[in-house]
XYZ file of C-alpha atoms in Angstrom:
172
model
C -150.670 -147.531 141.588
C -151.471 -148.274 138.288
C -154.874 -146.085 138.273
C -153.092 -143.502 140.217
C -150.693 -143.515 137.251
C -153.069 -143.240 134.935
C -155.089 -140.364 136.722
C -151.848 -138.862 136.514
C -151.386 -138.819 132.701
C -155.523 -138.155 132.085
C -154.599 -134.888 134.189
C -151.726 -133.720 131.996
C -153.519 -134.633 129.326
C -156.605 -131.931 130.051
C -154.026 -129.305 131.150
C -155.340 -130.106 135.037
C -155.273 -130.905 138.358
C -155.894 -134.337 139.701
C -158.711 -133.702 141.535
C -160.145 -130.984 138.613
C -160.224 -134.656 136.364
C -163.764 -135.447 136.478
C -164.989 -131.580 136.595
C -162.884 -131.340 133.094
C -164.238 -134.262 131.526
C -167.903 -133.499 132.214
C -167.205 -130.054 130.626
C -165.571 -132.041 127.504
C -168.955 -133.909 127.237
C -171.184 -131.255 127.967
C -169.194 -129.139 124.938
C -169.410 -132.583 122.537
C -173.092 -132.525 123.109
C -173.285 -128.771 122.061
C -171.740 -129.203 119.292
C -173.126 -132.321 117.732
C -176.395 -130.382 118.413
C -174.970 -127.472 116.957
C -174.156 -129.991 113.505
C -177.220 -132.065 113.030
C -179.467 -128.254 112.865
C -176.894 -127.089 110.320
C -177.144 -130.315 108.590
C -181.258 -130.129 109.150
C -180.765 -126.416 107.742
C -178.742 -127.409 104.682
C -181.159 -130.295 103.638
C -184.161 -127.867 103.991
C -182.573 -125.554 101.381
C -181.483 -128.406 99.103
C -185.156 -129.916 99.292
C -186.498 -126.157 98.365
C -184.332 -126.652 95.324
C -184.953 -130.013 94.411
C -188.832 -129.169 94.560
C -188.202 -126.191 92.267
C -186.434 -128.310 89.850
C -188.895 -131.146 89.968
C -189.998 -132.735 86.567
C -193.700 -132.403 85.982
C -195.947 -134.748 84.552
C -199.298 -134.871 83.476
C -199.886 -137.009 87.053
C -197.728 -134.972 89.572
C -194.080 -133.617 89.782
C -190.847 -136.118 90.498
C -187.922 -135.839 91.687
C -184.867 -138.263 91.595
C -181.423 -137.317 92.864
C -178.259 -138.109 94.675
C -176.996 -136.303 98.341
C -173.741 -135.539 99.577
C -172.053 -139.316 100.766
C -172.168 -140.038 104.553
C -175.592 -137.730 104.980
C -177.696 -138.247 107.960
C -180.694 -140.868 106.837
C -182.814 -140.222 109.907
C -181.877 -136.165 108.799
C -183.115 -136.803 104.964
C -185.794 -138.521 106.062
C -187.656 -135.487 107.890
C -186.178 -133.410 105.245
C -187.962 -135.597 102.553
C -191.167 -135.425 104.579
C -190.914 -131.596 103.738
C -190.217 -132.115 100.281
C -193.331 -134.647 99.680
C -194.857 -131.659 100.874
C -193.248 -128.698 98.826
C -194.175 -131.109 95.819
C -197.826 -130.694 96.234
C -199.185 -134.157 94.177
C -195.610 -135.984 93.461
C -192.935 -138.146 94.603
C -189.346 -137.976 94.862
C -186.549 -140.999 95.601
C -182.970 -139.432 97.540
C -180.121 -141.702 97.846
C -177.248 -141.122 99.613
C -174.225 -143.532 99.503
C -171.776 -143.536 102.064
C -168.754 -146.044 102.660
C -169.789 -148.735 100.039
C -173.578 -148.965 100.974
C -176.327 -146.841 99.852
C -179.521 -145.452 101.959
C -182.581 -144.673 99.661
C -185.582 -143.085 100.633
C -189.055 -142.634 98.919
C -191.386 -140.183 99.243
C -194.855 -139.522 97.622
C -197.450 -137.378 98.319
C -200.699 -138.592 100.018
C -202.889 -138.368 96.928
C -201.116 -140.185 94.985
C -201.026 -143.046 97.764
C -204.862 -142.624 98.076
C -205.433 -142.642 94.217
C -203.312 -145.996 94.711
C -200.814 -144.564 92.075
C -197.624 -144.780 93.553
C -196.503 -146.659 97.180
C -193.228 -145.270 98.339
C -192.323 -148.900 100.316
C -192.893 -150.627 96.957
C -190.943 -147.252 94.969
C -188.097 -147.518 97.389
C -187.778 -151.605 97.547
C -187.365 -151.747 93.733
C -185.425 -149.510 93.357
C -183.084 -151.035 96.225
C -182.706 -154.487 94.443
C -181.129 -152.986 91.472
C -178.461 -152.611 94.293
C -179.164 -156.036 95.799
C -180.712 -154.324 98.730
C -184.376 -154.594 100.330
C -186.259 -152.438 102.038
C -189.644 -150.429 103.421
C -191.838 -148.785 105.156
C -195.247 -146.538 105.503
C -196.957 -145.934 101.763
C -195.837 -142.395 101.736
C -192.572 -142.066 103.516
C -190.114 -145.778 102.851
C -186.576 -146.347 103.510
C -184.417 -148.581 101.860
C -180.770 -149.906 101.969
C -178.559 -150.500 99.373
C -175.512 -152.795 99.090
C -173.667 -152.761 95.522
C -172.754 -149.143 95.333
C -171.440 -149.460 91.955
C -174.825 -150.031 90.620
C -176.321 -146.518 91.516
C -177.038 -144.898 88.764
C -178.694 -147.610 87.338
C -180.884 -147.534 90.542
C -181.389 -144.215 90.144
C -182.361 -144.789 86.432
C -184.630 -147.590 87.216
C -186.375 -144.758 89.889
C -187.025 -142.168 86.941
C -188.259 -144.456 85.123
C -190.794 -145.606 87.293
C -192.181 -142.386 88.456
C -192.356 -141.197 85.240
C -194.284 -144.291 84.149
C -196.223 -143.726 87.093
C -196.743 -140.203 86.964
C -197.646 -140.308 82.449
């Protein structure tokens, strides 16, 4: 009875029939999946243009161009991680460092061209874990593409002064 009862109130609840109860709630997941499709490729489409931009406004140095800078909070890391692939690519010889804070914890994420890695220059899993323990975080990952978490997020901008001033000691 109890099931019954609450069949009953899952009915009224999507505006249906009893028996119309599991047809409704496969067409509530089916239009959940659409649109959480539909927000991580505006999301993908949004970081692409900000990644054009940062590479346009990237510092140059007599080693490469850099880039430091701060997303939107709550941004999708496994999102600004493809996008920063792209970047380490519109940078030509360069590396930049993203963070992203969201909900007291930061997400930072290295990037650096393949040259510079091969020149032994810069390492983006030793870029990304330093900069990380000015946060008291840790972190790593492949030499050209790293990912590190942070956990004091009141100490981000001195992370992300401790990041330009490695690249640009790197990149002099």
């Amino acid at each position: 009875r109890a099931q019954s009862e609450t069949l009953q109130r899952i009915a009224v609840s999507l505006q249906t029939g009893v028996g119309q109860v599991a047809e409704q709630v496969e067409k509530l997941k089916a239009e959940r999946d659409r649109l959480e499709k539909q927000q991580a490729e505006a999301t993908r489409g949004g970081l692409e243009a900000e990644m054009a931009r940062l590479a346009e406004s990237a510092i140059a140095a007599p080693g490469g161009r850099w880039v430091v800078a701060e997303l939107a909070p709550g941004t999708d890391t496994s999102a600004v991680r493809d996008a920063a692939d792209a970047l380490r690519g519109a940078l030509k010889r360069g590396a930049a460092l993203l963070a992203v804070p969201g909900e007291g914890k930061l997400a930072f994420i290295a990037a650096v061209t393949d040259d510079l890695v091969a020149e032994k220059k810069l390492n983006a899993s030793d870029l990304v874990r330093k900069v990380a323990q000015v946060t008291g975080g840790s972190g790593g990952g492949k030499p050209h593409l790293a990912l590190a978490g942070g956990k004091d997020a009141s100490q981000l901008q001195d992370a992300l002064a401790e990041a330009r001033r490695l690249l640009q000691e790197a990149l002099a």
